[in-house]
Tab-separated table of C-alpha atoms in Angstrom:
chain	number	residue	atom	x	y	z
A	1	MET	CA	-2.209	-8.677	-2.757
A	2	PHE	CA	-6.134	-7.873	-4.014
A	3	ILE	CA	-8.095	-4.890	-1.907
A	4	GLY	CA	-11.920	-5.756	-1.953
A	5	GLY	CA	-12.605	-2.249	-4.418
A	6	GLY	CA	-15.794	-1.272	-5.094
A	7	PHE	CA	-18.940	-2.803	-5.154
A	8	GLY	CA	-18.704	-3.252	-9.403
A	9	PRO	CA	-17.535	-6.125	-11.269
A	10	TRP	CA	-13.999	-5.539	-10.053
A	11	LYS	CA	-15.021	-6.391	-6.445
A	12	HIS	CA	-12.179	-8.581	-5.450
A	13	PRO	CA	-11.396	-10.442	-1.968
A	14	PRO	CA	-10.506	-7.950	0.796
A	15	VAL	CA	-7.120	-9.464	1.067
A	16	HIS	CA	-5.299	-6.488	2.282
A	17	GLU	CA	-8.144	-5.651	4.231
A	18	THR	CA	-8.028	-8.700	6.549
A	19	LEU	CA	-4.573	-9.057	6.864
A	20	THR	CA	-4.538	-5.429	8.807
A	21	LEU	CA	-7.709	-6.542	10.824
A	22	ALA	CA	-5.699	-9.384	11.841
A	23	ALA	CA	-2.680	-7.126	12.691
A	24	LEU	CA	-4.463	-4.786	14.678
A	25	ILE	CA	-6.038	-7.718	16.501
A	26	ALA	CA	-3.147	-9.157	17.218
A	27	SER	CA	-0.703	-5.678	18.506
A	28	ASP	CA	-1.232	-3.447	21.005
A	29	TYR	CA	-3.454	-1.240	19.334
A	30	LYS	CA	-6.045	-4.241	20.454
A	31	LEU	CA	-8.751	-3.778	17.966
A	32	ASP	CA	-12.025	-6.231	18.873
A	33	ARG	CA	-11.539	-9.646	18.321
A	34	LYS	CA	-14.770	-10.020	16.407
A	35	THR	CA	-14.098	-7.524	13.639
A	36	THR	CA	-14.453	-8.717	10.580
A	37	TYR	CA	-14.097	-6.903	7.451
A	38	ASN	CA	-17.926	-7.020	6.659
A	39	LYS	CA	-18.752	-5.909	10.334
A	40	ALA	CA	-16.262	-2.990	10.433
A	41	ILE	CA	-18.419	-1.716	7.797
A	42	GLN	CA	-21.755	-2.597	8.450
A	43	GLU	CA	-21.165	-1.104	12.332
A	44	TYR	CA	-19.744	2.357	10.634
A	45	ASP	CA	-16.286	1.574	12.379
A	46	TYR	CA	-15.396	5.029	10.609
A	47	ASP	CA	-11.927	5.336	13.003
A	48	ASN	CA	-10.850	1.565	12.367
A	49	LEU	CA	-12.381	2.069	8.562
A	50	GLU	CA	-9.545	4.676	8.264
A	51	PHE	CA	-7.322	2.512	8.411
A	52	LEU	CA	-8.434	0.216	5.389
A	53	ARG	CA	-8.862	3.813	3.266
A	54	GLY	CA	-4.923	4.129	3.907
A	55	ILE	CA	-4.480	-0.162	2.904
A	56	VAL	CA	-6.568	0.653	-0.373
A	57	TRP	CA	-5.321	4.348	-0.770
A	58	ASN	CA	-1.589	2.495	-2.824
A	59	ASP	CA	-3.668	0.460	-5.134
A	60	ASP	CA	-6.568	3.809	-5.509
A	61	PRO	CA	-4.572	6.840	-5.110
A	62	ALA	CA	-7.172	9.084	-7.110
A	63	CYS	CA	-9.795	8.001	-4.461
A	64	MET	CA	-12.252	6.094	-7.437
A	65	LEU	CA	-13.229	3.862	-5.365
A	66	PHE	CA	-15.050	5.324	-2.708
A	67	ASN	CA	-18.372	7.913	-3.497
A	68	ASP	CA	-18.124	11.643	-3.381
A	69	GLU	CA	-20.319	12.997	-6.344
A	70	GLY	CA	-23.908	14.807	-5.640
A	71	LEU	CA	-25.876	12.947	-3.333
A	72	PHE	CA	-23.013	10.406	-2.851
A	73	ALA	CA	-21.052	13.149	-1.426
A	74	PRO	CA	-21.074	11.747	2.456
A	75	LYS	CA	-19.329	13.896	4.834
A	76	SER	CA	-20.013	11.297	7.969
A	77	ASP	CA	-18.806	8.250	5.616
A	78	ASN	CA	-15.814	7.440	5.122
A	79	PHE	CA	-16.373	3.762	3.491
A	80	SER	CA	-19.404	4.300	0.461
A	81	ARG	CA	-17.995	2.431	-2.009
A	82	GLY	CA	-18.790	2.937	-5.455
A	83	LEU	CA	-18.837	0.613	-8.865
A	84	GLY	CA	-15.116	1.072	-9.209
A	85	LYS	CA	-15.856	2.051	-13.101
A	86	ASP	CA	-13.518	5.185	-13.081
A	87	TRP	CA	-11.067	3.762	-11.772
A	88	PHE	CA	-11.494	0.647	-13.826
A	89	VAL	CA	-10.877	3.382	-16.913
A	90	LYS	CA	-7.843	4.640	-15.126
A	91	PHE	CA	-6.124	1.187	-14.726
A	92	SER	CA	-7.241	0.216	-18.123
A	93	ASP	CA	-5.472	2.874	-19.994
A	94	GLY	CA	-2.237	2.147	-18.175
A	95	HIS	CA	-2.624	-1.508	-18.941
A	96	VAL	CA	-4.189	-1.748	-22.341
A	97	PHE	CA	-2.381	0.686	-24.328
A	98	ASP	CA	0.986	0.264	-22.886
A	99	VAL	CA	1.593	3.655	-22.809
A	100	ASP	CA	4.973	6.220	-20.215
A	101	CYS	CA	3.509	5.812	-17.043
A	102	THR	CA	5.421	7.871	-15.293
A	103	LYS	CA	5.627	11.778	-14.274
A	104	ASN	CA	7.074	12.772	-18.070
A	105	GLY	CA	4.857	10.792	-19.592
A	106	TRP	CA	2.251	12.237	-21.728
A	107	PHE	CA	0.093	10.478	-20.289
A	108	GLY	CA	1.484	8.526	-17.547
A	109	HIS	CA	1.929	12.242	-15.667
A	110	LYS	CA	-2.132	12.801	-15.383
A	111	ASN	CA	-2.888	9.378	-14.428
A	112	ILE	CA	-1.728	8.556	-10.950
A	113	ILE	CA	-3.478	5.207	-10.869
A	114	ALA	CA	-1.883	4.217	-13.750
A	115	ARG	CA	1.462	5.676	-12.297
A	116	SER	CA	0.961	3.304	-9.180
A	117	HIS	CA	0.457	-0.034	-11.167
A	118	PHE	CA	2.433	0.152	-14.369
A	119	GLY	CA	4.890	2.875	-13.768
A	120	ASP	CA	7.445	5.415	-11.534
A	121	LEU	CA	4.910	4.705	-8.129
A	122	GLN	CA	5.688	1.149	-8.512
A	123	PHE	CA	7.521	1.227	-5.390
A	124	LEU	CA	3.765	1.478	-2.926
A	125	HIS	CA	3.705	-2.287	-4.178
A	126	SER	CA	7.085	-3.343	-3.160
A	127	MET	CA	8.007	-3.427	-6.957
A	128	ALA	CA	10.476	-1.991	-9.337
A	129	ASP	CA	9.598	0.884	-12.140
A	130	GLU	CA	10.591	-1.388	-14.750
A	131	PRO	CA	12.435	-4.662	-15.548
A	132	GLY	CA	16.790	-4.309	-14.860
A	133	GLU	CA	16.246	-1.424	-11.565
A	134	LEU	CA	18.687	-2.371	-8.853
A	135	PRO	CA	17.068	-3.632	-6.184
A	136	GLU	CA	19.112	-1.006	-3.301
A	137	GLU	CA	17.265	1.626	-5.911
A	138	THR	CA	13.709	-0.108	-5.512
A	139	LYS	CA	14.851	-0.326	-1.985
A	140	ARG	CA	15.460	3.354	-1.402
A	141	LYS	CA	11.848	4.560	-3.090
A	142	ILE	CA	10.318	2.433	-0.559
A	143	LEU	CA	11.859	3.422	2.193
A	144	ASN	CA	11.080	7.267	1.361
A	145	TRP	CA	7.757	6.801	1.298
A	146	ILE	CA	7.532	4.766	4.307
A	147	GLU	CA	9.184	7.459	6.136
A	148	VAL	CA	7.056	9.705	4.959
A	149	MET	CA	3.867	8.172	6.118
A	150	TYR	CA	5.365	7.156	8.844
A	151	LYS	CA	6.583	10.563	10.509
A	152	LEU	CA	2.570	11.685	9.149
A	153	ALA	CA	1.348	9.165	11.534
A	154	ILE	CA	3.021	10.015	14.716
A	155	GLY	CA	2.748	13.816	13.474
A	156	GLU	CA	6.240	14.730	12.351
A	157	ILE	CA	5.112	15.807	9.123
A	158	SER	CA	1.613	17.879	9.093
A	159	VAL	CA	-0.967	17.256	6.379
A	160	GLN	CA	-0.911	20.574	4.932
A	161	THR	CA	2.264	19.958	3.779
A	162	THR	CA	2.569	20.422	0.305
A	163	LEU	CA	4.156	17.419	-1.935
A	164	ARG	CA	7.548	19.788	-2.659
A	165	ASN	CA	8.190	20.722	0.743
A	166	VAL	CA	7.870	17.414	2.050
A	167	GLU	CA	11.155	17.303	3.822
A	168	LEU	CA	13.793	14.424	4.910
A	169	THR	CA	16.936	14.639	6.741
A	170	ARG	CA	19.660	12.530	6.058
A	171	ASP	CA	22.438	11.293	8.939
A	172	ASP	CA	24.631	13.725	7.180
A	173	GLY	CA	22.133	16.722	8.092
A	174	ASP	CA	21.459	16.870	4.453
A	175	SER	CA	17.905	17.393	3.606
A	176	ILE	CA	16.124	15.961	0.380
A	177	PHE	CA	12.477	16.269	-0.896
A	178	PRO	CA	11.897	13.233	-2.196
A	179	LEU	CA	8.207	13.642	-3.708
A	180	ARG	CA	9.701	16.871	-6.072
A	181	ASP	CA	11.349	13.575	-8.089
A	182	LEU	CA	7.249	12.435	-8.436
A	183	PHE	CA	5.748	15.299	-8.506
A	184	ASP	CA	5.786	18.724	-10.450
A	185	ALA	CA	3.547	21.854	-11.852
A	186	ALA	CA	2.261	19.662	-14.309
A	187	THR	CA	1.245	16.308	-13.340
A	188	ILE	CA	-2.041	14.972	-11.615
A	189	PRO	CA	-2.166	15.647	-8.302
A	190	ASN	CA	0.461	18.791	-9.072
A	191	HIS	CA	3.309	19.634	-5.890
A	192	HIS	CA	1.570	22.378	-5.149
A	193	CYS	CA	-0.919	19.370	-3.513
A	194	THR	CA	-0.912	19.102	0.527
A	195	ILE	CA	-0.596	15.585	2.070
A	196	HIS	CA	-4.195	15.863	3.421
A	197	SER	CA	-5.803	16.886	-0.435
A	198	PHE	CA	-2.889	14.006	-1.671
A	199	LEU	CA	-4.520	11.192	0.626
A	200	THR	CA	-8.541	12.021	0.251
A	201	ALA	CA	-8.613	13.766	-3.251
A	202	ASP	CA	-10.944	16.136	-1.555
A	203	HIS	CA	-13.831	13.878	-0.792
A	204	ALA	CA	-16.186	15.324	1.103
A	205	TYR	CA	-15.476	13.277	4.596
A	206	VAL	CA	-14.893	15.201	7.601
A	207	ASN	CA	-13.121	13.161	10.054
A	208	VAL	CA	-10.116	12.317	8.293
A	209	LYS	CA	-7.418	10.462	10.594
A	210	HIS	CA	-4.625	10.834	8.413
A	211	ASP	CA	-2.506	8.914	10.933
A	212	CYS	CA	-4.496	5.984	10.188
A	213	ARG	CA	-4.330	5.956	6.734
A	214	ALA	CA	-0.760	7.044	6.143
A	215	LEU	CA	0.229	4.065	8.632
A	216	GLY	CA	-2.456	2.140	6.248
A	217	SER	CA	-0.192	2.947	3.006
A	218	CYS	CA	2.471	1.380	5.169
A	219	MET	CA	1.546	-1.775	5.816
A	220	HIS	CA	0.237	-1.956	2.131
A	221	VAL	CA	3.607	-1.597	1.238
A	222	ILE	CA	4.690	-4.282	3.343
A	223	GLN	CA	2.264	-6.871	2.973
A	224	ASP	CA	2.630	-6.815	-0.702
A	225	SER	CA	6.413	-7.542	-0.254
A	226	TYR	CA	5.558	-10.887	0.968
A	227	ALA	CA	3.847	-11.389	-2.296
A	228	ARG	CA	5.162	-13.662	-4.960
A	229	GLY	CA	4.195	-11.730	-7.774
A	230	HIS	CA	5.761	-8.825	-6.410
A	231	CYS	CA	8.816	-9.558	-4.876
A	232	HIS	CA	11.253	-13.255	-5.028
A	233	ARG	CA	11.702	-14.420	-1.639
A	234	PRO	CA	13.476	-17.774	-0.521
A	235	VAL	CA	11.420	-20.381	1.668
A	236	LYS	CA	13.537	-20.037	4.797
A	237	ASP	CA	10.892	-22.413	6.496
A	238	ASP	CA	8.567	-24.606	4.750
A	239	GLY	CA	5.568	-24.290	7.541
A	240	PRO	CA	3.134	-24.940	7.560
A	241	PRO	CA	2.991	-21.806	7.505
A	242	LYS	CA	6.169	-20.868	5.024
A	243	ARG	CA	8.428	-18.187	6.376
A	244	PHE	CA	10.147	-16.260	3.455
A	245	GLY	CA	13.368	-14.664	3.722
A	246	GLU	CA	15.290	-11.432	2.520
A	247	VAL	CA	13.953	-10.225	-0.999
A	248	GLU	CA	16.258	-11.361	-3.590
A	249	ASN	CA	14.298	-9.743	-6.450
A	250	PHE	CA	11.908	-7.099	-7.158
A	251	HIS	CA	9.570	-7.764	-9.958
A	252	SER	CA	7.953	-5.239	-12.155
A	253	PHE	CA	4.355	-5.335	-13.018
A	254	ARG	CA	4.369	-4.547	-17.136
A	255	GLY	CA	5.194	-7.923	-18.372
A	256	GLN	CA	4.045	-10.414	-15.954
A	257	ASN	CA	2.146	-13.173	-16.028
A	258	SER	CA	-1.298	-11.675	-15.040
A	259	GLU	CA	-2.925	-14.855	-14.105
A	260	GLU	CA	0.168	-16.032	-12.047
A	261	HIS	CA	0.126	-12.781	-10.456
A	262	THR	CA	-3.054	-12.970	-9.465
A	263	LYS	CA	-2.902	-16.255	-8.120
A	264	TYR	CA	-0.331	-14.960	-5.433
A	265	ASP	CA	-2.731	-12.190	-5.192
A	266	PHE	CA	-5.050	-14.230	-4.109
A	267	GLY	CA	-7.889	-13.499	-6.035
A	268	ALA	CA	-9.618	-16.336	-5.910
A	269	GLU	CA	-9.530	-16.352	-1.958
A	270	GLU	CA	-13.891	-16.884	-1.206
A	271	GLY	CA	-14.898	-16.209	2.171
A	272	LEU	CA	-12.811	-13.111	3.840
A	273	GLU	CA	-15.244	-10.733	3.813
A	274	ASP	CA	-17.004	-12.399	7.213
A	275	HIS	CA	-13.789	-13.646	8.369
A	276	ASP	CA	-12.864	-13.787	12.002
A	277	CYS	CA	-9.541	-11.833	11.810
A	278	SER	CA	-8.284	-13.270	15.507
A	279	ASP	CA	-8.192	-16.679	13.658
A	280	ILE	CA	-4.965	-16.729	11.260
A	281	SER	CA	-5.542	-20.136	10.608
A	282	ARG	CA	-7.060	-18.926	7.564
A	283	PHE	CA	-3.941	-16.866	6.610
A	284	GLU	CA	-1.256	-19.565	7.138
A	285	GLU	CA	-2.549	-21.284	4.128
A	286	MET	CA	-1.665	-18.291	1.545
A	287	ASP	CA	1.363	-17.687	1.225
A	288	GLY	CA	3.494	-14.676	2.776
A	289	CYS	CA	0.772	-13.611	4.736
A	290	THR	CA	1.934	-15.060	7.713
A	291	ASP	CA	5.211	-12.729	7.804
A	292	ALA	CA	2.883	-9.399	6.452
A	293	ILE	CA	0.763	-10.283	9.386
A	294	ASP	CA	3.617	-10.417	11.550
A	295	LYS	CA	5.262	-7.364	10.170
A	296	CYS	CA	2.480	-5.375	10.502
A	297	THR	CA	2.160	-6.231	13.855
A	298	THR	CA	5.291	-5.342	14.577
A	299	LEU	CA	4.916	-1.517	12.709
A	300	ILE	CA	1.625	-0.992	14.602
A	301	ASN	CA	3.092	-1.703	17.828
A	302	PHE	CA	6.032	1.175	16.815
A	303	TRP	CA	3.531	3.384	15.792
A	304	CYS	CA	1.061	2.619	19.368
A	305	ARG	CA	4.192	4.197	21.220
A	306	LYS	CA	5.074	6.771	18.636
A	307	ALA	CA	8.758	4.948	18.189
A	308	PRO	CA	11.541	7.349	16.852
A	309	TRP	CA	11.788	6.944	12.662
A	310	GLU	CA	15.372	5.970	13.331
A	311	GLU	CA	14.177	2.644	15.327
A	312	VAL	CA	11.380	2.259	12.297
A	313	LEU	CA	14.015	1.920	9.579
A	314	ALA	CA	16.320	0.092	11.501
A	315	TRP	CA	14.060	-2.595	11.586
A	316	LEU	CA	12.836	-2.234	8.058
A	317	ARG	CA	16.421	-2.478	6.904
A	318	ALA	CA	17.442	-5.649	8.558
A	319	ASP	CA	13.802	-7.031	8.692
A	320	VAL	CA	11.280	-6.022	5.798
A	321	PHE	CA	13.459	-5.104	3.349
A	322	ALA	CA	16.970	-6.750	4.030
A	323	VAL	CA	18.262	-7.928	0.360
A	324	SER	CA	20.119	-10.545	-0.165
A	325	GLU	CA	23.783	-10.684	-1.213
A	326	ASP	CA	23.187	-12.506	-4.145
A	327	ALA	CA	19.465	-10.259	-5.133
A	328	THR	CA	19.294	-9.202	-8.624
A	329	ALA	CA	18.207	-6.594	-10.666
A	330	SER	CA	14.428	-6.444	-11.181
A	331	ASN	CA	12.382	-8.692	-13.635
A	332	THR	CA	8.937	-10.005	-14.363
A	333	ASN	CA	9.225	-13.587	-13.201
A	334	VAL	CA	6.403	-14.710	-10.812
A	335	ASP	CA	8.263	-16.780	-8.025
């Protein structure tokens, strides 16, 4: 699904952002029902904009859609949007040249934006690294990421932890270090980068709410899992609104029909910037968006009461990322 992006020609409908605002309004967080995307920005609602910075991060993990140079390095404005030119260059390098966008790729290891869209960080969008990847492997990567971000959001992981030292404990008592598989001494960012630097690119803004950014990143993954260009789920209720079932395929981006992918990411939607996000009838016309709002509302409620990760994990496994017995290895369909 699309993010709003910068002010330049790569500005898009703020689909992720408005879904997030709708979930925050519906949840126990009880965001002001009058909140719109434009209103939050124009009224400098910095704390709540932190959720949106987290939502945007998955598409812009280098934080290149926001200003942070010279006079445009605001210490008190976390939503100073730029033209997006540098972001577009990084994205295009991965898209146009069909290069290896992975940690070990000569090109990819220095381009995290290309990695997140075309390479080994596609799990940030509920997608597989490449065609043929088994669904349980994609699910494993997704759940590892959400675990790191959720534990950060409830204060169980420090923002000063380096990427290589992020540790998760499994049921058998063994520890894993999931980000070591993705970052090393040669990648940008490298494995000595702290989570704070990872989520902020060390921008000048001084009042970062890491918990909100981390939760926003989790919500991006969940929302994308209901986009038809990202995952195939059978329709279990033809609605309106349509409701979707278990995951039958985690798609992979490179090689997809880009026009079809854009269609189901809602790239042609108009008027979302000023849409009253408490009115979810608009989203009921957009396949997957009702499910996305519902699931994000549940996640926010978990976060509001600081539910233990084990409870959240059980829900994610049984509900959002339940994989069908008929699931197949990743493909490049849009369905």
